[in-house]
Amino acid sequence: MIVGSVVVVALAVVLVFWLVNRNKKEKHEGLNQRKYQVEEKAVQDTIEELYQKTQVKILRFDQDVYRLDTNALQDGIRKLGKKYHGIFIDSAAWHYPQAAAQMKGFLTDPYFVELYKYVNSQYANMGELEDELRHALAYYQYYFPDAQLPVFYSVVGGIDPDSYTKLVEGQVIGGKLALILHLDWYLGKDNKYYGALPQYIRRQCDKKYLAIDCFRNVMVWDQLPNKEPITLLDNMLMAGKVLYFTEMLFPNRPLEDVFAYTAEELRWAEQHHGDVWNYLIENELVYSKDATVAQHLIDVAPETKPFKGSPGRMGAFVGWKIVGHFMENNPKISFQEMMKMTD
């Protein structure tokens, strides 16, 4: 089989799983040593300067909606349309009586009223989250100086079990990237609103993932090549880049948060990723174009089929290992260059 140079490099790099020099002493433990380069004073000074220049203000569409006066909805909708035109509501909506009727139904629905009140009690002040986003954006601008910065919005739209993959959404509005944060999906895994959700999904409904998800779920795609993955290996490398990207922008967060794993799951992944890779080779699945195979190895799930006791997304974890070893063994290739590589 003739494969592209990226595959040849990836297969060669994966041998480092077993050949890496165990006597090599690093300042920090872990595969990705590049994320620690930011500890150098000159780099820290640059990132601090970027942090000071970066302003983040989450626009609270959720609060603006629930502050509407139900006795003056037409005027309230007019103001909403002016502020949020093109993203949540049309600027001309206030002209139509049905818009006011729909809004009143929403504002007086007992489920949504209770949900909003609870969400607002947890997110009355967004200062901590905004500061975390500022720090991540400082790293983002350091590594990708030409990248466009997003505008952040928050909403409370209700818990739909079929929409858990859209905890943070991205839209391009007027040429600008808008990140929509569904706050009601970040209330803690044991919250009563998540009772119908499986445990492996509820575990991700934690506010500690909110800033991470902005980058891991949305912003990373601006830095990846516009090329559809075909083989399982393509999908693994793409998913590995996403995890590497997240790790680089949140260098002080534990790997458990980057992968959305528990400590036990991360230990399993570290101990058994070689077994997963061997299985893929022995069963000739590395270049499989079967979407079901990729789905079992990459998608969010309680475990990775067919590996009993494994965490989900082991294909992404192995992809992260491949990307990490490639970067450690090719110091002249920048983070930005690696993200855009197609072959």
mmCIF file with all atom_site columns, N, CA, C and O in Angstrom, residues 1-19 34 233-234 237 241 277 281 286-287 318-331 333 337-338 341-343:
data_model
loop_
_atom_site.group_PDB
_atom_site.id
_atom_site.type_symbol
_atom_site.label_atom_id
_atom_site.label_alt_id
_atom_site.label_comp_id
_atom_site.label_asym_id
_atom_site.label_entity_id
_atom_site.label_seq_id
_atom_site.pdbx_PDB_ins_code
_atom_site.Cartn_x
_atom_site.Cartn_y
_atom_site.Cartn_z
_atom_site.occupancy
_atom_site.B_iso_or_equiv
_atom_site.pdbx_formal_charge
_atom_site.auth_seq_id
_atom_site.auth_comp_id
_atom_site.auth_asym_id
_atom_site.auth_atom_id
_atom_site.pdbx_PDB_model_num
ATOM 1   N N  . MET A 1 1   ? 0.848  -1.185 0.000  1.00 0.00 ? 1   MET A N  1
ATOM 2   C CA . MET A 1 1   ? 0.000  0.000  0.000  1.00 0.00 ? 1   MET A CA 1
ATOM 3   C C  . MET A 1 1   ? 0.888  1.241  0.000  1.00 0.00 ? 1   MET A C  1
ATOM 4   O O  . MET A 1 1   ? 1.827  1.356  0.767  1.00 0.00 ? 1   MET A O  1
ATOM 5   N N  . ILE A 1 2   ? 0.556  2.210  -0.860 1.00 0.00 ? 2   ILE A N  1
ATOM 6   C CA . ILE A 1 2   ? 1.299  3.463  -0.912 1.00 0.00 ? 2   ILE A CA 1
ATOM 7   C C  . ILE A 1 2   ? 0.565  4.467  -0.050 1.00 0.00 ? 2   ILE A C  1
ATOM 8   O O  . ILE A 1 2   ? -0.612 4.698  -0.216 1.00 0.00 ? 2   ILE A O  1
ATOM 9   N N  . VAL A 1 3   ? 1.249  5.065  0.891  1.00 0.00 ? 3   VAL A N  1
ATOM 10  C CA . VAL A 1 3   ? 0.608  6.022  1.783  1.00 0.00 ? 3   VAL A CA 1
ATOM 11  C C  . VAL A 1 3   ? 1.376  7.322  1.726  1.00 0.00 ? 3   VAL A C  1
ATOM 12  O O  . VAL A 1 3   ? 2.528  7.376  1.317  1.00 0.00 ? 3   VAL A O  1
ATOM 13  N N  . GLY A 1 4   ? 0.702  8.394  2.165  1.00 0.00 ? 4   GLY A N  1
ATOM 14  C CA . GLY A 1 4   ? 1.313  9.711  2.171  1.00 0.00 ? 4   GLY A CA 1
ATOM 15  C C  . GLY A 1 4   ? 2.414  9.807  3.198  1.00 0.00 ? 4   GLY A C  1
ATOM 16  O O  . GLY A 1 4   ? 2.524  8.993  4.113  1.00 0.00 ? 4   GLY A O  1
ATOM 17  N N  . SER A 1 5   ? 3.206  10.854 3.063  1.00 0.00 ? 5   SER A N  1
ATOM 18  C CA . SER A 1 5   ? 4.342  11.014 3.968  1.00 0.00 ? 5   SER A CA 1
ATOM 19  C C  . SER A 1 5   ? 3.907  11.184 5.407  1.00 0.00 ? 5   SER A C  1
ATOM 20  O O  . SER A 1 5   ? 4.614  10.792 6.327  1.00 0.00 ? 5   SER A O  1
ATOM 21  N N  . VAL A 1 6   ? 2.699  11.763 5.614  1.00 0.00 ? 6   VAL A N  1
ATOM 22  C CA . VAL A 1 6   ? 2.239  11.939 6.991  1.00 0.00 ? 6   VAL A CA 1
ATOM 23  C C  . VAL A 1 6   ? 2.056  10.601 7.685  1.00 0.00 ? 6   VAL A C  1
ATOM 24  O O  . VAL A 1 6   ? 2.321  10.436 8.869  1.00 0.00 ? 6   VAL A O  1
ATOM 25  N N  . VAL A 1 7   ? 1.598  9.586  6.917  1.00 0.00 ? 7   VAL A N  1
ATOM 26  C CA . VAL A 1 7   ? 1.395  8.266  7.497  1.00 0.00 ? 7   VAL A CA 1
ATOM 27  C C  . VAL A 1 7   ? 2.735  7.629  7.819  1.00 0.00 ? 7   VAL A C  1
ATOM 28  O O  . VAL A 1 7   ? 2.919  7.019  8.879  1.00 0.00 ? 7   VAL A O  1
ATOM 29  N N  . VAL A 1 8   ? 3.684  7.775  6.911  1.00 0.00 ? 8   VAL A N  1
ATOM 30  C CA . VAL A 1 8   ? 5.009  7.213  7.152  1.00 0.00 ? 8   VAL A CA 1
ATOM 31  C C  . VAL A 1 8   ? 5.614  7.820  8.408  1.00 0.00 ? 8   VAL A C  1
ATOM 32  O O  . VAL A 1 8   ? 6.155  7.123  9.272  1.00 0.00 ? 8   VAL A O  1
ATOM 33  N N  . VAL A 1 9   ? 5.518  9.143  8.510  1.00 0.00 ? 9   VAL A N  1
ATOM 34  C CA . VAL A 1 9   ? 6.055  9.816  9.692  1.00 0.00 ? 9   VAL A CA 1
ATOM 35  C C  . VAL A 1 9   ? 5.349  9.347  10.940 1.00 0.00 ? 9   VAL A C  1
ATOM 36  O O  . VAL A 1 9   ? 5.963  9.057  11.964 1.00 0.00 ? 9   VAL A O  1
ATOM 37  N N  . ALA A 1 10  ? 4.005  9.243  10.866 1.00 0.00 ? 10  ALA A N  1
ATOM 38  C CA . ALA A 1 10  ? 3.246  8.846  12.046 1.00 0.00 ? 10  ALA A CA 1
ATOM 39  C C  . ALA A 1 10  ? 3.618  7.449  12.502 1.00 0.00 ? 10  ALA A C  1
ATOM 40  O O  . ALA A 1 10  ? 3.776  7.193  13.699 1.00 0.00 ? 10  ALA A O  1
ATOM 41  N N  . LEU A 1 11  ? 3.770  6.529  11.557 1.00 0.00 ? 11  LEU A N  1
ATOM 42  C CA . LEU A 1 11  ? 4.118  5.161  11.928 1.00 0.00 ? 11  LEU A CA 1
ATOM 43  C C  . LEU A 1 11  ? 5.513  5.086  12.519 1.00 0.00 ? 11  LEU A C  1
ATOM 44  O O  . LEU A 1 11  ? 5.774  4.316  13.447 1.00 0.00 ? 11  LEU A O  1
ATOM 45  N N  . ALA A 1 12  ? 6.417  5.897  11.971 1.00 0.00 ? 12  ALA A N  1
ATOM 46  C CA . ALA A 1 12  ? 7.762  5.913  12.530 1.00 0.00 ? 12  ALA A CA 1
ATOM 47  C C  . ALA A 1 12  ? 7.765  6.492  13.935 1.00 0.00 ? 12  ALA A C  1
ATOM 48  O O  . ALA A 1 12  ? 8.406  5.977  14.849 1.00 0.00 ? 12  ALA A O  1
ATOM 49  N N  . VAL A 1 13  ? 6.994  7.561  14.099 1.00 0.00 ? 13  VAL A N  1
ATOM 50  C CA . VAL A 1 13  ? 6.946  8.221  15.399 1.00 0.00 ? 13  VAL A CA 1
ATOM 51  C C  . VAL A 1 13  ? 6.376  7.308  16.463 1.00 0.00 ? 13  VAL A C  1
ATOM 52  O O  . VAL A 1 13  ? 6.803  7.310  17.615 1.00 0.00 ? 13  VAL A O  1
ATOM 53  N N  . VAL A 1 14  ? 5.381  6.502  16.077 1.00 0.00 ? 14  VAL A N  1
ATOM 54  C CA . VAL A 1 14  ? 4.724  5.664  17.078 1.00 0.00 ? 14  VAL A CA 1
ATOM 55  C C  . VAL A 1 14  ? 5.675  4.641  17.681 1.00 0.00 ? 14  VAL A C  1
ATOM 56  O O  . VAL A 1 14  ? 5.464  4.158  18.791 1.00 0.00 ? 14  VAL A O  1
ATOM 57  N N  . LEU A 1 15  ? 6.738  4.304  16.948 1.00 0.00 ? 15  LEU A N  1
ATOM 58  C CA . LEU A 1 15  ? 7.726  3.388  17.508 1.00 0.00 ? 15  LEU A CA 1
ATOM 59  C C  . LEU A 1 15  ? 8.383  3.968  18.754 1.00 0.00 ? 15  LEU A C  1
ATOM 60  O O  . LEU A 1 15  ? 8.892  3.234  19.603 1.00 0.00 ? 15  LEU A O  1
ATOM 61  N N  . VAL A 1 16  ? 8.340  5.290  18.876 1.00 0.00 ? 16  VAL A N  1
ATOM 62  C CA . VAL A 1 16  ? 8.942  5.928  20.038 1.00 0.00 ? 16  VAL A CA 1
ATOM 63  C C  . VAL A 1 16  ? 8.209  5.540  21.312 1.00 0.00 ? 16  VAL A C  1
ATOM 64  O O  . VAL A 1 16  ? 8.734  5.654  22.407 1.00 0.00 ? 16  VAL A O  1
ATOM 65  N N  . PHE A 1 17  ? 6.971  5.059  21.186 1.00 0.00 ? 17  PHE A N  1
ATOM 66  C CA . PHE A 1 17  ? 6.228  4.579  22.359 1.00 0.00 ? 17  PHE A CA 1
ATOM 67  C C  . PHE A 1 17  ? 7.078  3.596  23.153 1.00 0.00 ? 17  PHE A C  1
ATOM 68  O O  . PHE A 1 17  ? 7.042  3.556  24.366 1.00 0.00 ? 17  PHE A O  1
ATOM 69  N N  . TRP A 1 18  ? 7.806  2.769  22.410 1.00 0.00 ? 18  TRP A N  1
ATOM 70  C CA . TRP A 1 18  ? 8.565  1.708  23.063 1.00 0.00 ? 18  TRP A CA 1
ATOM 71  C C  . TRP A 1 18  ? 10.078 1.975  23.058 1.00 0.00 ? 18  TRP A C  1
ATOM 72  O O  . TRP A 1 18  ? 10.807 1.383  23.829 1.00 0.00 ? 18  TRP A O  1
ATOM 73  N N  . LEU A 1 19  ? 10.546 2.872  22.173 1.00 0.00 ? 19  LEU A N  1
ATOM 74  C CA . LEU A 1 19  ? 11.972 3.095  22.030 1.00 0.00 ? 19  LEU A CA 1
ATOM 75  C C  . LEU A 1 19  ? 12.468 4.332  22.765 1.00 0.00 ? 19  LEU A C  1
ATOM 76  O O  . LEU A 1 19  ? 13.662 4.581  22.817 1.00 0.00 ? 19  LEU A O  1
ATOM 77  N N  . ARG A 1 34  ? 6.864  20.821 25.180 1.00 0.00 ? 34  ARG A N  1
ATOM 78  C CA . ARG A 1 34  ? 6.799  22.143 24.545 1.00 0.00 ? 34  ARG A CA 1
ATOM 79  C C  . ARG A 1 34  ? 5.923  23.120 25.326 1.00 0.00 ? 34  ARG A C  1
ATOM 80  O O  . ARG A 1 34  ? 6.161  24.322 25.310 1.00 0.00 ? 34  ARG A O  1
ATOM 81  N N  . LEU A 1 233 ? -6.621 6.280  10.786 1.00 0.00 ? 233 LEU A N  1
ATOM 82  C CA . LEU A 1 233 ? -5.434 7.009  11.200 1.00 0.00 ? 233 LEU A CA 1
ATOM 83  C C  . LEU A 1 233 ? -5.620 8.507  11.000 1.00 0.00 ? 233 LEU A C  1
ATOM 84  O O  . LEU A 1 233 ? -5.215 9.311  11.851 1.00 0.00 ? 233 LEU A O  1
ATOM 85  N N  . ASP A 1 234 ? -6.238 8.914  9.894  1.00 0.00 ? 234 ASP A N  1
ATOM 86  C CA . ASP A 1 234 ? -6.535 10.336 9.680  1.00 0.00 ? 234 ASP A CA 1
ATOM 87  C C  . ASP A 1 234 ? -7.350 10.888 10.845 1.00 0.00 ? 234 ASP A C  1
ATOM 88  O O  . ASP A 1 234 ? -7.072 11.968 11.367 1.00 0.00 ? 234 ASP A O  1
ATOM 89  N N  . LEU A 1 237 ? -5.271 11.123 14.120 1.00 0.00 ? 237 LEU A N  1
ATOM 90  C CA . LEU A 1 237 ? -4.339 12.254 14.121 1.00 0.00 ? 237 LEU A CA 1
ATOM 91  C C  . LEU A 1 237 ? -5.080 13.577 14.283 1.00 0.00 ? 237 LEU A C  1
ATOM 92  O O  . LEU A 1 237 ? -4.616 14.482 14.990 1.00 0.00 ? 237 LEU A O  1
ATOM 93  N N  . LYS A 1 241 ? -4.562 16.057 17.411 1.00 0.00 ? 241 LYS A N  1
ATOM 94  C CA . LYS A 1 241 ? -4.230 17.476 17.292 1.00 0.00 ? 241 LYS A CA 1
ATOM 95  C C  . LYS A 1 241 ? -5.146 18.329 18.170 1.00 0.00 ? 241 LYS A C  1
ATOM 96  O O  . LYS A 1 241 ? -4.703 19.307 18.786 1.00 0.00 ? 241 LYS A O  1
ATOM 97  N N  . TRP A 1 277 ? -3.026 0.175  20.152 1.00 0.00 ? 277 TRP A N  1
ATOM 98  C CA . TRP A 1 277 ? -2.336 0.321  18.868 1.00 0.00 ? 277 TRP A CA 1
ATOM 99  C C  . TRP A 1 277 ? -2.023 -1.043 18.248 1.00 0.00 ? 277 TRP A C  1
ATOM 100 O O  . TRP A 1 277 ? -2.225 -1.248 17.043 1.00 0.00 ? 277 TRP A O  1
ATOM 101 N N  . ILE A 1 281 ? -3.199 -2.619 14.539 1.00 0.00 ? 281 ILE A N  1
ATOM 102 C CA . ILE A 1 281 ? -2.277 -3.150 13.534 1.00 0.00 ? 281 ILE A CA 1
ATOM 103 C C  . ILE A 1 281 ? -2.607 -4.597 13.206 1.00 0.00 ? 281 ILE A C  1
ATOM 104 O O  . ILE A 1 281 ? -2.722 -4.982 12.032 1.00 0.00 ? 281 ILE A O  1
ATOM 105 N N  . VAL A 1 286 ? -5.782 0.237  10.863 1.00 0.00 ? 286 VAL A N  1
ATOM 106 C CA . VAL A 1 286 ? -5.171 1.563  10.868 1.00 0.00 ? 286 VAL A CA 1
ATOM 107 C C  . VAL A 1 286 ? -5.624 2.398  9.672  1.00 0.00 ? 286 VAL A C  1
ATOM 108 O O  . VAL A 1 286 ? -5.885 3.598  9.797  1.00 0.00 ? 286 VAL A O  1
ATOM 109 N N  . TYR A 1 287 ? -5.748 1.769  8.511  1.00 0.00 ? 287 TYR A N  1
ATOM 110 C CA . TYR A 1 287 ? -6.141 2.493  7.303  1.00 0.00 ? 287 TYR A CA 1
ATOM 111 C C  . TYR A 1 287 ? -7.589 2.216  6.918  1.00 0.00 ? 287 TYR A C  1
ATOM 112 O O  . TYR A 1 287 ? -8.010 2.504  5.795  1.00 0.00 ? 287 TYR A O  1
ATOM 113 N N  . VAL A 1 318 ? -4.493 7.817  21.592 1.00 0.00 ? 318 VAL A N  1
ATOM 114 C CA . VAL A 1 318 ? -3.341 7.313  20.835 1.00 0.00 ? 318 VAL A CA 1
ATOM 115 C C  . VAL A 1 318 ? -2.911 8.353  19.794 1.00 0.00 ? 318 VAL A C  1
ATOM 116 O O  . VAL A 1 318 ? -1.713 8.566  19.573 1.00 0.00 ? 318 VAL A O  1
ATOM 117 N N  . GLY A 1 319 ? -3.883 9.033  19.182 1.00 0.00 ? 319 GLY A N  1
ATOM 118 C CA . GLY A 1 319 ? -3.539 10.104 18.244 1.00 0.00 ? 319 GLY A CA 1
ATOM 119 C C  . GLY A 1 319 ? -2.759 11.212 18.911 1.00 0.00 ? 319 GLY A C  1
ATOM 120 O O  . GLY A 1 319 ? -1.796 11.747 18.338 1.00 0.00 ? 319 GLY A O  1
ATOM 121 N N  . TRP A 1 320 ? -3.140 11.565 20.146 1.00 0.00 ? 320 TRP A N  1
ATOM 122 C CA . TRP A 1 320 ? -2.409 12.572 20.918 1.00 0.00 ? 320 TRP A CA 1
ATOM 123 C C  . TRP A 1 320 ? -0.982 12.112 21.198 1.00 0.00 ? 320 TRP A C  1
ATOM 124 O O  . TRP A 1 320 ? -0.036 12.908 21.136 1.00 0.00 ? 320 TRP A O  1
ATOM 125 N N  . LYS A 1 321 ? -0.818 10.820 21.482 1.00 0.00 ? 321 LYS A N  1
ATOM 126 C CA . LYS A 1 321 ? 0.529  10.284 21.711 1.00 0.00 ? 321 LYS A CA 1
ATOM 127 C C  . LYS A 1 321 ? 1.382  10.428 20.452 1.00 0.00 ? 321 LYS A C  1
ATOM 128 O O  . LYS A 1 321 ? 2.552  10.824 20.516 1.00 0.00 ? 321 LYS A O  1
ATOM 129 N N  . ILE A 1 322 ? 0.809  10.097 19.308 1.00 0.00 ? 322 ILE A N  1
ATOM 130 C CA . ILE A 1 322 ? 1.553  10.187 18.053 1.00 0.00 ? 322 ILE A CA 1
ATOM 131 C C  . ILE A 1 322 ? 1.965  11.635 17.776 1.00 0.00 ? 322 ILE A C  1
ATOM 132 O O  . ILE A 1 322 ? 3.119  11.925 17.453 1.00 0.00 ? 322 ILE A O  1
ATOM 133 N N  . VAL A 1 323 ? 1.013  12.551 17.927 1.00 0.00 ? 323 VAL A N  1
ATOM 134 C CA . VAL A 1 323 ? 1.302  13.971 17.694 1.00 0.00 ? 323 VAL A CA 1
ATOM 135 C C  . VAL A 1 323 ? 2.371  14.467 18.667 1.00 0.00 ? 323 VAL A C  1
ATOM 136 O O  . VAL A 1 323 ? 3.312  15.170 18.281 1.00 0.00 ? 323 VAL A O  1
ATOM 137 N N  . GLY A 1 324 ? 2.242  14.085 19.929 1.00 0.00 ? 324 GLY A N  1
ATOM 138 C CA . GLY A 1 324 ? 3.200  14.527 20.938 1.00 0.00 ? 324 GLY A CA 1
ATOM 139 C C  . GLY A 1 324 ? 4.608  14.049 20.652 1.00 0.00 ? 324 GLY A C  1
ATOM 140 O O  . GLY A 1 324 ? 5.578  14.825 20.743 1.00 0.00 ? 324 GLY A O  1
ATOM 141 N N  . HIS A 1 325 ? 4.767  12.775 20.298 1.00 0.00 ? 325 HIS A N  1
ATOM 142 C CA . HIS A 1 325 ? 6.091  12.246 19.972 1.00 0.00 ? 325 HIS A CA 1
ATOM 143 C C  . HIS A 1 325 ? 6.649  12.898 18.711 1.00 0.00 ? 325 HIS A C  1
ATOM 144 O O  . HIS A 1 325 ? 7.847  13.171 18.629 1.00 0.00 ? 325 HIS A O  1
ATOM 145 N N  . PHE A 1 326 ? 5.784  13.142 17.741 1.00 0.00 ? 326 PHE A N  1
ATOM 146 C CA . PHE A 1 326 ? 6.232  13.812 16.519 1.00 0.00 ? 326 PHE A CA 1
ATOM 147 C C  . PHE A 1 326 ? 6.797  15.194 16.844 1.00 0.00 ? 326 PHE A C  1
ATOM 148 O O  . PHE A 1 326 ? 7.870  15.584 16.356 1.00 0.00 ? 326 PHE A O  1
ATOM 149 N N  . MET A 1 327 ? 6.105  15.933 17.695 1.00 0.00 ? 327 MET A N  1
ATOM 150 C CA . MET A 1 327 ? 6.560  17.281 18.036 1.00 0.00 ? 327 MET A CA 1
ATOM 151 C C  . MET A 1 327 ? 7.842  17.263 18.865 1.00 0.00 ? 327 MET A C  1
ATOM 152 O O  . MET A 1 327 ? 8.724  18.108 18.668 1.00 0.00 ? 327 MET A O  1
ATOM 153 N N  . GLU A 1 328 ? 7.970  16.307 19.762 1.00 0.00 ? 328 GLU A N  1
ATOM 154 C CA . GLU A 1 328 ? 9.182  16.233 20.576 1.00 0.00 ? 328 GLU A CA 1
ATOM 155 C C  . GLU A 1 328 ? 10.397 15.845 19.739 1.00 0.00 ? 328 GLU A C  1
ATOM 156 O O  . GLU A 1 328 ? 11.525 16.212 20.062 1.00 0.00 ? 328 GLU A O  1
ATOM 157 N N  . ASN A 1 329 ? 10.180 15.109 18.667 1.00 0.00 ? 329 ASN A N  1
ATOM 158 C CA . ASN A 1 329 ? 11.279 14.657 17.828 1.00 0.00 ? 329 ASN A CA 1
ATOM 159 C C  . ASN A 1 329 ? 11.514 15.554 16.609 1.00 0.00 ? 329 ASN A C  1
ATOM 160 O O  . ASN A 1 329 ? 12.408 15.277 15.814 1.00 0.00 ? 329 ASN A O  1
ATOM 161 N N  . ASN A 1 330 ? 10.726 16.601 16.472 1.00 0.00 ? 330 ASN A N  1
ATOM 162 C CA . ASN A 1 330 ? 10.898 17.555 15.371 1.00 0.00 ? 330 ASN A CA 1
ATOM 163 C C  . ASN A 1 330 ? 10.824 18.983 15.919 1.00 0.00 ? 330 ASN A C  1
ATOM 164 O O  . ASN A 1 330 ? 9.872  19.727 15.645 1.00 0.00 ? 330 ASN A O  1
ATOM 165 N N  . PRO A 1 331 ? 11.816 19.394 16.697 1.00 0.00 ? 331 PRO A N  1
ATOM 166 C CA . PRO A 1 331 ? 11.762 20.697 17.375 1.00 0.00 ? 331 PRO A CA 1
ATOM 167 C C  . PRO A 1 331 ? 11.734 21.896 16.433 1.00 0.00 ? 331 PRO A C  1
ATOM 168 O O  . PRO A 1 331 ? 11.339 22.983 16.850 1.00 0.00 ? 331 PRO A O  1
ATOM 169 N N  . ILE A 1 333 ? 9.813  22.157 13.830 1.00 0.00 ? 333 ILE A N  1
ATOM 170 C CA . ILE A 1 333 ? 8.450  22.347 13.344 1.00 0.00 ? 333 ILE A CA 1
ATOM 171 C C  . ILE A 1 333 ? 7.637  23.028 14.443 1.00 0.00 ? 333 ILE A C  1
ATOM 172 O O  . ILE A 1 333 ? 7.560  22.546 15.568 1.00 0.00 ? 333 ILE A O  1
ATOM 173 N N  . GLU A 1 337 ? 2.632  25.225 12.570 1.00 0.00 ? 337 GLU A N  1
ATOM 174 C CA . GLU A 1 337 ? 2.881  24.457 11.339 1.00 0.00 ? 337 GLU A CA 1
ATOM 175 C C  . GLU A 1 337 ? 2.316  23.051 11.461 1.00 0.00 ? 337 GLU A C  1
ATOM 176 O O  . GLU A 1 337 ? 1.721  22.525 10.503 1.00 0.00 ? 337 GLU A O  1
ATOM 177 N N  . MET A 1 338 ? 2.497  22.428 12.610 1.00 0.00 ? 338 MET A N  1
ATOM 178 C CA . MET A 1 338 ? 1.990  21.072 12.804 1.00 0.00 ? 338 MET A CA 1
ATOM 179 C C  . MET A 1 338 ? 0.477  21.037 12.658 1.00 0.00 ? 338 MET A C  1
ATOM 180 O O  . MET A 1 338 ? -0.081 20.126 12.040 1.00 0.00 ? 338 MET A O  1
ATOM 181 N N  . MET A 1 341 ? -0.632 20.850 9.060  1.00 0.00 ? 341 MET A N  1
ATOM 182 C CA . MET A 1 341 ? -0.083 19.795 8.205  1.00 0.00 ? 341 MET A CA 1
ATOM 183 C C  . MET A 1 341 ? -1.181 18.892 7.652  1.00 0.00 ? 341 MET A C  1
ATOM 184 O O  . MET A 1 341 ? -2.099 18.499 8.339  1.00 0.00 ? 341 MET A O  1
ATOM 185 N N  . THR A 1 342 ? -1.047 18.589 6.358  1.00 0.00 ? 342 THR A N  1
ATOM 186 C CA . THR A 1 342 ? -1.954 17.624 5.726  1.00 0.00 ? 342 THR A CA 1
ATOM 187 C C  . THR A 1 342 ? -1.191 16.404 5.214  1.00 0.00 ? 342 THR A C  1
ATOM 188 O O  . THR A 1 342 ? -1.778 15.352 4.986  1.00 0.00 ? 342 THR A O  1
ATOM 189 N N  . ASP A 1 343 ? 0.104  16.561 4.943  1.00 0.00 ? 343 ASP A N  1
ATOM 190 C CA . ASP A 1 343 ? 0.909  15.427 4.472  1.00 0.00 ? 343 ASP A CA 1
ATOM 191 C C  . ASP A 1 343 ? 2.381  15.694 4.793  1.00 0.00 ? 343 ASP A C  1
ATOM 192 O O  . ASP A 1 343 ? 2.716  16.683 5.410  1.00 0.00 ? 343 ASP A O  1
#
